[in-house]
Coordinates of C-alpha atoms in Angstrom, one line a residue:
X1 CA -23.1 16.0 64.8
X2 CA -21.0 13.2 66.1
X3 CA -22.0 10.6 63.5
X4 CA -20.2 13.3 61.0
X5 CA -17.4 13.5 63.1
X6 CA -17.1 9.9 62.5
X7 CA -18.3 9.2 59.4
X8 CA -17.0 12.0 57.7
X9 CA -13.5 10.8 57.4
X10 CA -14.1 7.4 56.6
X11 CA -16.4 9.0 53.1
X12 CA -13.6 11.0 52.4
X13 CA -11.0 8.1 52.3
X14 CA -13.5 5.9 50.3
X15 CA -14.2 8.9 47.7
X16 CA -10.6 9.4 47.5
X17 CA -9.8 5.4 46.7
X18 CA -12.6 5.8 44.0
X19 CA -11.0 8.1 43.1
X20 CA -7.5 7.3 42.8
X21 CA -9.0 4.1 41.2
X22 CA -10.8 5.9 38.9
X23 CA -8.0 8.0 37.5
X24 CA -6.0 4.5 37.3
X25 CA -8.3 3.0 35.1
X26 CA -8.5 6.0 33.2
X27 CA -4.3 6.5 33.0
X28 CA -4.1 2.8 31.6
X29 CA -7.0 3.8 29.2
X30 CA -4.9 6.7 27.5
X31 CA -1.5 4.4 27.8
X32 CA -3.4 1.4 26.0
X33 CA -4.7 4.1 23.6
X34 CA -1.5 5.1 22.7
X35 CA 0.3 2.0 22.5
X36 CA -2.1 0.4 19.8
X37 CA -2.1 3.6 17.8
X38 CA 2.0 3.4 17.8
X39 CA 1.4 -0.3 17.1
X40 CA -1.1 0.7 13.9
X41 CA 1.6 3.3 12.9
X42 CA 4.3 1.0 13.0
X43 CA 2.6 -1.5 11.1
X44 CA 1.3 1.2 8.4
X45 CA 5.0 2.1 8.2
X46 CA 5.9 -1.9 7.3
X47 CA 2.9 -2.4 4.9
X48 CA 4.7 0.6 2.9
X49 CA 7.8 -0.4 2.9
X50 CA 7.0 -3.9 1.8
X51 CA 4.8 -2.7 -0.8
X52 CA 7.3 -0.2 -1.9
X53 CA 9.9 -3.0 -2.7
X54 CA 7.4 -5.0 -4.6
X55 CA 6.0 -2.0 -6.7
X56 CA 9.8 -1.2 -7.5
X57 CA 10.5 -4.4 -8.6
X58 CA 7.1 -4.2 -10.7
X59 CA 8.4 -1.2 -12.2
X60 CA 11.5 -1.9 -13.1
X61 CA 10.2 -5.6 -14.6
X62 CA 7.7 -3.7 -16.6
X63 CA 9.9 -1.0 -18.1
X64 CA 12.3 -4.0 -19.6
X65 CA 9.1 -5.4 -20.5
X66 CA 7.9 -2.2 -22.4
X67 CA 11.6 -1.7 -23.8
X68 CA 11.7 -5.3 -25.5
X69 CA 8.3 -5.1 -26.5
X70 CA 8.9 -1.6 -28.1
X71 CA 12.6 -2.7 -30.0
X72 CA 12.7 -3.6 -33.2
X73 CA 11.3 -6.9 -33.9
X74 CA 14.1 -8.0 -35.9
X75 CA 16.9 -7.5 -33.4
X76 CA 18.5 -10.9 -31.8
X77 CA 15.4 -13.4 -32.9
X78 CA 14.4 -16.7 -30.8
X79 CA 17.1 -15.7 -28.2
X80 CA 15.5 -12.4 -27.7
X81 CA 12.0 -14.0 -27.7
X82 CA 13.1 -16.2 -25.1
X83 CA 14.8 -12.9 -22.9
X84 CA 11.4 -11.4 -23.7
X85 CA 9.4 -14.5 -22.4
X86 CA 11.5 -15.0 -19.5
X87 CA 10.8 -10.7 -18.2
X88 CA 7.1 -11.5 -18.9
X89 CA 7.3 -14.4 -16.3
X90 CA 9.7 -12.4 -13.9
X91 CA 7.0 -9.9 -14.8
X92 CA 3.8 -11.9 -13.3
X93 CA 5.7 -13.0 -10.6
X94 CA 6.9 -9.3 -9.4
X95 CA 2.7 -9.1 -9.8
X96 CA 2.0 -11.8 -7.2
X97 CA 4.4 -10.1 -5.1
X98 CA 2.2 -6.8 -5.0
X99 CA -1.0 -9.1 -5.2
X100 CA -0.2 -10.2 -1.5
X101 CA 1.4 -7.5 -0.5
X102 CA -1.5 -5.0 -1.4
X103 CA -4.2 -4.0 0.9
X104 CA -6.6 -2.9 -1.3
X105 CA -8.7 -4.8 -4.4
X106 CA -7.8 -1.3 -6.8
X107 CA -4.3 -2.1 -6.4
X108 CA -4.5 -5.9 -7.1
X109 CA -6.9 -5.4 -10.3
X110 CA -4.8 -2.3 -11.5
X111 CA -1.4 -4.4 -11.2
X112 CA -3.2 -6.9 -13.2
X113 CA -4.5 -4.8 -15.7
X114 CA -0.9 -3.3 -16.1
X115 CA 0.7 -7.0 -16.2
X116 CA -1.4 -8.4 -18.7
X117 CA -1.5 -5.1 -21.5
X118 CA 2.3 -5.3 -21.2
X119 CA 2.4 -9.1 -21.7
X120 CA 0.1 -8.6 -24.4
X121 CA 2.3 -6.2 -25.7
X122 CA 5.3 -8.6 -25.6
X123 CA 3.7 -10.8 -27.6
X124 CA 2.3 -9.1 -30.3
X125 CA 5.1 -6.2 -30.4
X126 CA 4.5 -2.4 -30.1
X127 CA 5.2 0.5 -31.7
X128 CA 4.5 3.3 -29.7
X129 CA 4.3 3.2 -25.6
X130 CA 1.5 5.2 -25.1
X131 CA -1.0 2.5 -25.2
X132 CA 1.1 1.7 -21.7
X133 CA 0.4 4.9 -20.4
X134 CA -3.4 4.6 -19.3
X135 CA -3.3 1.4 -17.0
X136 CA 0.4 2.5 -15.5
X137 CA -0.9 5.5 -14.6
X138 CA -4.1 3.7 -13.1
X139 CA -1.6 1.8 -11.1
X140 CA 0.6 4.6 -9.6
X141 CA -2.4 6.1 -8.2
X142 CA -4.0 2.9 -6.8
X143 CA -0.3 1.9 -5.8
X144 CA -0.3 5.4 -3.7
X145 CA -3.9 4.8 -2.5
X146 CA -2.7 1.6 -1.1
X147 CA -0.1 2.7 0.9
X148 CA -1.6 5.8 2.0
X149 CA -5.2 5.4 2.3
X150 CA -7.4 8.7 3.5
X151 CA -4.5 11.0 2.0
X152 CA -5.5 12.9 -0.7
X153 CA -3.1 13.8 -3.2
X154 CA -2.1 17.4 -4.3
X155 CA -2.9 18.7 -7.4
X156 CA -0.1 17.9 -9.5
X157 CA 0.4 14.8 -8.1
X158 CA -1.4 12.4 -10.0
X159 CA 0.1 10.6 -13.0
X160 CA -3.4 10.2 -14.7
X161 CA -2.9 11.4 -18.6
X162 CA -5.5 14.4 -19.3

């Protein structure tokens, strides 16, 4: 009985350092857990916001593209052809923007696919936008899966014709 009386104690304080360690390690476990997950948010948050200012810019390329390309080829001759040549090459470049901006493949090929029916448009001239419609639409929703990957989308969300 007197060894207890000795020893007792001293397996008490060594449980409770193992203990204490023990919770340590675990406390700087959840704080490390956290901190990269705030990290991972915060960087999702500047991927968006990067690749929301080059999809704008995209966008607002490609409707002046769609415009020219849809007015009436008569109106302003080579100095119009040369505005027109001049948004297609503003045009690609807005598309290399997005091409290293963009996390995913989808969004690169759709941007492409997008970029080159509305240069191809451009050149030969169109009457009626609608050809347009398929591969924009294709690259709104890749441009949303992009930037919010694992999020489905409601309903009426998507832009996909029917």
């Amino acid at each position: 009985m007197g060894s207890w009386g000795t020893l007792g104690p001293a397996l008490l304080s060594l449980a409770g350092v193992v203990l204490g360690a023990g919770g340590s390690l675990f406390g700087q476990y959840l704080v490390s857990r956290a901190s990269t997950r705030q990290l991972e948010v915060q960087e999702s948050a500047t991927h968006r916001a990067e690749l929301k200012n080059a999809v704008l810019k995209f966008l607002g390329l490609a409707s002046q593209v769609e415009k020219a390309a849809l007015a009436p080829s008569g109106a302003g001759g080579a100095t119009a052809d040369a505005g027109l040549d001049q948004l297609v090459d503003d045009l690609w470049l807005a598309h290399a923007e997005i091409d290293l901006a963009a996390r995913s493949e989808p969004l690169r090929g759709a941007a492409y696919r997008y970029a080159a029916r509305l240069a191809e448009a451009a050149k030969d001239g169109i009457s009626d936008g609608s050809a347009l419609r398929g591969p924009q639409a294709r690259f709104f929703d890749a441009a949303y899966d992009d930037m919010w990957p694992g999020h489905r989308r409601a309903a009426g969300d998507s832009v996909t014709p029917q």
